[in-house]
Structure formats: structure tokens, C-alpha cells
Amino acid sequence: MKLNAGFSYIEIVFTVAILALLATSATPYLENTILRNKEKVLRENLRDIRGAIDKYKVAYDAGKVTKIIGESGYPKTLEVLEEGITDITTPDKRKIRFIRKIPADPMYDGQPTSAANTWGKRSYASEADDPQEGNDVFDVYSSSTKKGLNGISYNQW
């Protein structure tokens, strides 16, 4: 008695079709998972940078930074937060750093020259409804105009 070993062509096609169906049903889930993770990173990065900006303002108000009449007390650039400032209240003039490293905007689509250039920046003098860069950095926002999973544009977070 002879036994035929192996699978028929129909069985293989049927198995491949089932695998293709499973793969196409999992793709949207994976895309949403990836987007959800990028949104989480965006929220964390915004919180970290905004916290560093607030720490700079507190240091300025506490007199640790040389005050200049007419200035808002916010950093001139995001890079200042990473590079640090000289604490004028200490005898050894040590540097105060407000953030270890400026994180990049995870929603940025272009090729950045630096992580700080991936963010939109709002100066103290600009309106909240129409953020513009200026002499200082009062706030940051994502430069992406895409909408998040919550329906709100990333640059409004």
C-alpha cells in the first residue's frame, strides 16, 4: 500500500489565504499601536521640555540668571536648557542645566538639523491662538498638522 505524503496544492493555497486574511486584519491594529506609542512619546517630550522652560523661569525669577530690563525671563532658545546657564548666586559660578537632552518631536516629518529645530516655538509676546517665534521660548508645540487618535491636531497639544 502506497501513502501519498505532503499537502495538495489546494491545501497550501487555502492556508496562505487564511494567513493573508489574518495579516490584513492585524495591520490596522499594529498601525494604531505604533501611532499610540508615538503619541505617548510626544506627550512625554512636551511635558519634559515645558517643565525645563518652567524651571528656567523659576531660576530667572530667583535671581540665578542675570536679569535684563525688558526681557520676559524665558530662555532665548531651547538649546540653552540643555547647555545650561551660569548660576550667578554661587561663588564657583557653576552651570545649571534644566534638561539632559532636548528630545525631538516624534511627529516631525522632515530631516532635522537638531532636535530643537523639530519643534514649533511660541514666544512670550505671541498670542496663544497664533503662536509665533520671537525673542524667547515661552512654549513649544508639535510642528505636525496631522490629527491624533483623539481627533485633536498635534500642534494643539
PDB file of C-alpha atoms in Angstrom:
ATOM      1  CA  MET A   1       0.000   0.000   0.000  1.00  0.00           C
ATOM      2  CA  LYS A   2       1.379   3.372  -1.067  1.00  0.00           C
ATOM      3  CA  LEU A   3       0.787   6.513   1.008  1.00  0.00           C
ATOM      4  CA  ASN A   4       0.988   9.979  -0.536  1.00  0.00           C
ATOM      5  CA  ALA A   5       2.912  12.258   1.782  1.00  0.00           C
ATOM      6  CA  GLY A   6       2.657  16.075   1.694  1.00  0.00           C
ATOM      7  CA  PHE A   7      -0.003  18.664   1.036  1.00  0.00           C
ATOM      8  CA  SER A   8      -2.080  19.217  -2.038  1.00  0.00           C
ATOM      9  CA  TYR A   9      -1.994  22.477  -3.958  1.00  0.00           C
ATOM     10  CA  ILE A  10      -5.495  23.375  -2.720  1.00  0.00           C
ATOM     11  CA  GLU A  11      -4.490  22.907   0.911  1.00  0.00           C
ATOM     12  CA  ILE A  12      -1.469  25.174   0.500  1.00  0.00           C
ATOM     13  CA  VAL A  13      -3.494  27.903  -1.265  1.00  0.00           C
ATOM     14  CA  PHE A  14      -6.167  27.717   1.426  1.00  0.00           C
ATOM     15  CA  THR A  15      -3.558  28.020   4.214  1.00  0.00           C
ATOM     16  CA  VAL A  16      -1.878  31.013   2.519  1.00  0.00           C
ATOM     17  CA  ALA A  17      -5.279  32.683   2.098  1.00  0.00           C
ATOM     18  CA  ILE A  18      -6.037  32.279   5.809  1.00  0.00           C
ATOM     19  CA  LEU A  19      -2.627  33.692   6.756  1.00  0.00           C
ATOM     20  CA  ALA A  20      -3.158  36.659   4.410  1.00  0.00           C
ATOM     21  CA  LEU A  21      -6.558  37.332   5.976  1.00  0.00           C
ATOM     22  CA  LEU A  22      -5.066  37.268   9.464  1.00  0.00           C
ATOM     23  CA  ALA A  23      -2.228  39.584   8.417  1.00  0.00           C
ATOM     24  CA  THR A  24      -4.586  42.147   6.852  1.00  0.00           C
ATOM     25  CA  SER A  25      -6.791  42.156   9.935  1.00  0.00           C
ATOM     26  CA  ALA A  26      -3.771  42.718  12.227  1.00  0.00           C
ATOM     27  CA  THR A  27      -2.253  45.574  10.181  1.00  0.00           C
ATOM     28  CA  PRO A  28      -4.630  48.367  11.362  1.00  0.00           C
ATOM     29  CA  TYR A  29      -4.129  47.257  14.943  1.00  0.00           C
ATOM     30  CA  LEU A  30      -0.349  47.433  14.552  1.00  0.00           C
ATOM     31  CA  GLU A  31      -0.543  50.850  12.877  1.00  0.00           C
ATOM     32  CA  ASN A  32      -2.673  52.202  15.732  1.00  0.00           C
ATOM     33  CA  THR A  33      -0.292  50.707  18.279  1.00  0.00           C
ATOM     34  CA  ILE A  34       2.688  52.393  16.622  1.00  0.00           C
ATOM     35  CA  LEU A  35       0.813  55.715  16.440  1.00  0.00           C
ATOM     36  CA  ARG A  36      -0.314  55.404  20.051  1.00  0.00           C
ATOM     37  CA  ASN A  37       3.318  54.870  21.122  1.00  0.00           C
ATOM     38  CA  LYS A  38       4.461  57.934  19.131  1.00  0.00           C
ATOM     39  CA  GLU A  39       1.696  59.984  20.768  1.00  0.00           C
ATOM     40  CA  LYS A  40       2.842  58.811  24.193  1.00  0.00           C
ATOM     41  CA  VAL A  41       6.398  59.905  23.376  1.00  0.00           C
ATOM     42  CA  LEU A  42       5.058  63.275  22.141  1.00  0.00           C
ATOM     43  CA  ARG A  43       3.189  63.850  25.410  1.00  0.00           C
ATOM     44  CA  GLU A  44       6.269  62.926  27.452  1.00  0.00           C
ATOM     45  CA  ASN A  45       8.575  65.134  25.372  1.00  0.00           C
ATOM     46  CA  LEU A  46       6.208  68.104  25.607  1.00  0.00           C
ATOM     47  CA  ARG A  47       5.966  67.635  29.378  1.00  0.00           C
ATOM     48  CA  ASP A  48       9.767  67.421  29.722  1.00  0.00           C
ATOM     49  CA  ILE A  49      10.515  70.498  27.609  1.00  0.00           C
ATOM     50  CA  ARG A  50       7.740  72.569  29.156  1.00  0.00           C
ATOM     51  CA  GLY A  51       8.974  71.562  32.607  1.00  0.00           C
ATOM     52  CA  ALA A  52      12.503  72.650  31.699  1.00  0.00           C
ATOM     53  CA  ILE A  53      11.201  76.008  30.417  1.00  0.00           C
ATOM     54  CA  ASP A  54       9.332  76.479  33.707  1.00  0.00           C
ATOM     55  CA  LYS A  55      12.474  75.616  35.716  1.00  0.00           C
ATOM     56  CA  TYR A  56      14.422  78.202  33.718  1.00  0.00           C
ATOM     57  CA  LYS A  57      11.770  80.834  34.527  1.00  0.00           C
ATOM     58  CA  VAL A  58      11.918  79.939  38.231  1.00  0.00           C
ATOM     59  CA  ALA A  59      15.727  80.265  38.185  1.00  0.00           C
ATOM     60  CA  TYR A  60      15.417  83.621  36.402  1.00  0.00           C
ATOM     61  CA  ASP A  61      12.885  84.892  38.930  1.00  0.00           C
ATOM     62  CA  ALA A  62      15.090  83.644  41.794  1.00  0.00           C
ATOM     63  CA  GLY A  63      17.971  85.773  40.500  1.00  0.00           C
ATOM     64  CA  LYS A  64      20.190  82.903  39.373  1.00  0.00           C
ATOM     65  CA  VAL A  65      20.328  84.418  35.879  1.00  0.00           C
ATOM     66  CA  THR A  66      21.383  87.962  35.089  1.00  0.00           C
ATOM     67  CA  LYS A  67      18.167  89.920  34.683  1.00  0.00           C
ATOM     68  CA  ILE A  68      17.876  92.366  31.825  1.00  0.00           C
ATOM     69  CA  ILE A  69      15.179  95.022  31.785  1.00  0.00           C
ATOM     70  CA  GLY A  70      12.512  94.310  29.216  1.00  0.00           C
ATOM     71  CA  GLU A  71      13.165  90.565  28.986  1.00  0.00           C
ATOM     72  CA  SER A  72      10.465  88.049  29.817  1.00  0.00           C
ATOM     73  CA  GLY A  73      12.643  85.684  31.817  1.00  0.00           C
ATOM     74  CA  TYR A  74      12.200  82.776  29.431  1.00  0.00           C
ATOM     75  CA  PRO A  75      15.116  81.117  27.593  1.00  0.00           C
ATOM     76  CA  LYS A  76      16.263  82.636  24.300  1.00  0.00           C
ATOM     77  CA  THR A  77      16.492  79.186  22.667  1.00  0.00           C
ATOM     78  CA  LEU A  78      15.733  75.580  23.564  1.00  0.00           C
ATOM     79  CA  GLU A  79      19.438  74.792  23.381  1.00  0.00           C
ATOM     80  CA  VAL A  80      20.020  76.996  26.453  1.00  0.00           C
ATOM     81  CA  LEU A  81      18.045  74.498  28.506  1.00  0.00           C
ATOM     82  CA  GLU A  82      20.440  71.719  27.534  1.00  0.00           C
ATOM     83  CA  GLU A  83      23.676  73.748  27.585  1.00  0.00           C
ATOM     84  CA  GLY A  84      22.795  75.356  30.886  1.00  0.00           C
ATOM     85  CA  ILE A  85      23.349  78.800  32.339  1.00  0.00           C
ATOM     86  CA  THR A  86      25.860  80.146  34.810  1.00  0.00           C
ATOM     87  CA  ASP A  87      24.376  80.417  38.286  1.00  0.00           C
ATOM     88  CA  ILE A  88      25.428  83.907  39.372  1.00  0.00           C
ATOM     89  CA  THR A  89      24.429  83.215  43.005  1.00  0.00           C
ATOM     90  CA  THR A  90      27.131  80.605  43.596  1.00  0.00           C
ATOM     91  CA  PRO A  91      30.764  81.532  44.256  1.00  0.00           C
ATOM     92  CA  ASP A  92      32.112  78.958  41.792  1.00  0.00           C
ATOM     93  CA  LYS A  93      29.690  80.098  39.045  1.00  0.00           C
ATOM     94  CA  ARG A  94      28.603  76.544  38.276  1.00  0.00           C
ATOM     95  CA  LYS A  95      26.190  75.786  35.466  1.00  0.00           C
ATOM     96  CA  ILE A  96      22.548  74.934  35.946  1.00  0.00           C
ATOM     97  CA  ARG A  97      21.145  72.566  33.344  1.00  0.00           C
ATOM     98  CA  PHE A  98      17.397  72.245  33.004  1.00  0.00           C
ATOM     99  CA  ILE A  99      17.151  69.218  30.738  1.00  0.00           C
ATOM    100  CA  ARG A 100      19.666  66.498  29.958  1.00  0.00           C
ATOM    101  CA  LYS A 101      18.921  66.448  26.250  1.00  0.00           C
ATOM    102  CA  ILE A 102      16.342  68.191  24.077  1.00  0.00           C
ATOM    103  CA  PRO A 103      14.104  65.436  22.694  1.00  0.00           C
ATOM    104  CA  ALA A 104      12.950  65.555  19.079  1.00  0.00           C
ATOM    105  CA  ASP A 105       9.329  65.883  18.035  1.00  0.00           C
ATOM    106  CA  PRO A 106       8.308  62.295  17.168  1.00  0.00           C
ATOM    107  CA  MET A 107       5.688  63.598  14.723  1.00  0.00           C
ATOM    108  CA  TYR A 108       8.186  65.703  12.734  1.00  0.00           C
ATOM    109  CA  ASP A 109       8.288  64.604   9.085  1.00  0.00           C
ATOM    110  CA  GLY A 110      11.398  66.352   7.747  1.00  0.00           C
ATOM    111  CA  GLN A 111      15.129  65.912   8.208  1.00  0.00           C
ATOM    112  CA  PRO A 112      16.041  67.951  11.302  1.00  0.00           C
ATOM    113  CA  THR A 113      19.388  69.630  11.758  1.00  0.00           C
ATOM    114  CA  SER A 114      18.885  69.386  15.526  1.00  0.00           C
ATOM    115  CA  ALA A 115      16.211  68.122  17.893  1.00  0.00           C
ATOM    116  CA  ALA A 116      15.325  71.693  18.881  1.00  0.00           C
ATOM    117  CA  ASN A 117      14.504  72.529  15.255  1.00  0.00           C
ATOM    118  CA  THR A 118      11.773  69.873  15.122  1.00  0.00           C
ATOM    119  CA  TRP A 119       9.539  71.837  17.491  1.00  0.00           C
ATOM    120  CA  GLY A 120       7.347  74.821  16.870  1.00  0.00           C
ATOM    121  CA  LYS A 121       8.181  77.578  19.325  1.00  0.00           C
ATOM    122  CA  ARG A 122       5.975  80.267  20.810  1.00  0.00           C
ATOM    123  CA  SER A 123       7.419  83.425  22.275  1.00  0.00           C
ATOM    124  CA  TYR A 124       6.060  85.145  25.352  1.00  0.00           C
ATOM    125  CA  ALA A 125       4.858  88.075  23.237  1.00  0.00           C
ATOM    126  CA  SER A 126       2.803  85.985  20.778  1.00  0.00           C
ATOM    127  CA  GLU A 127      -0.854  85.084  21.104  1.00  0.00           C
ATOM    128  CA  ALA A 128      -1.879  81.559  22.125  1.00  0.00           C
ATOM    129  CA  ASP A 129      -4.210  81.283  19.111  1.00  0.00           C
ATOM    130  CA  ASP A 130      -1.434  82.216  16.675  1.00  0.00           C
ATOM    131  CA  PRO A 131       1.910  81.105  18.126  1.00  0.00           C
ATOM    132  CA  GLN A 132       4.945  82.824  16.641  1.00  0.00           C
ATOM    133  CA  GLU A 133       8.659  82.618  17.330  1.00  0.00           C
ATOM    134  CA  GLY A 134      10.255  85.663  18.879  1.00  0.00           C
ATOM    135  CA  ASN A 135      12.973  86.751  21.292  1.00  0.00           C
ATOM    136  CA  ASP A 136      12.389  83.869  23.711  1.00  0.00           C
ATOM    137  CA  VAL A 137      10.793  80.433  24.034  1.00  0.00           C
ATOM    138  CA  PHE A 138       7.669  80.548  26.180  1.00  0.00           C
ATOM    139  CA  ASP A 139       6.162  77.275  24.933  1.00  0.00           C
ATOM    140  CA  VAL A 140       6.707  74.503  22.388  1.00  0.00           C
ATOM    141  CA  TYR A 141       4.294  72.545  20.248  1.00  0.00           C
ATOM    142  CA  SER A 142       4.493  69.830  17.631  1.00  0.00           C
ATOM    143  CA  SER A 143       5.148  71.069  14.117  1.00  0.00           C
ATOM    144  CA  SER A 144       2.863  68.369  12.698  1.00  0.00           C
ATOM    145  CA  THR A 145      -0.578  69.408  11.463  1.00  0.00           C
ATOM    146  CA  LYS A 146      -1.897  65.827  11.493  1.00  0.00           C
ATOM    147  CA  LYS A 147      -4.663  64.840  13.871  1.00  0.00           C
ATOM    148  CA  GLY A 148      -4.111  62.475  16.751  1.00  0.00           C
ATOM    149  CA  LEU A 149      -6.196  59.466  17.666  1.00  0.00           C
ATOM    150  CA  ASN A 150      -8.204  61.765  19.940  1.00  0.00           C
ATOM    151  CA  GLY A 151      -9.178  63.976  16.966  1.00  0.00           C
ATOM    152  CA  ILE A 152      -7.081  66.967  18.089  1.00  0.00           C
ATOM    153  CA  SER A 153      -4.273  68.245  15.879  1.00  0.00           C
ATOM    154  CA  TYR A 154      -0.815  67.501  17.303  1.00  0.00           C
ATOM    155  CA  ASN A 155       0.156  71.171  17.170  1.00  0.00           C
ATOM    156  CA  GLN A 156      -2.692  71.906  19.598  1.00  0.00           C
ATOM    157  CA  TRP A 157      -1.439  69.532  22.322  1.00  0.00           C
TER     158      TRP A 157
END
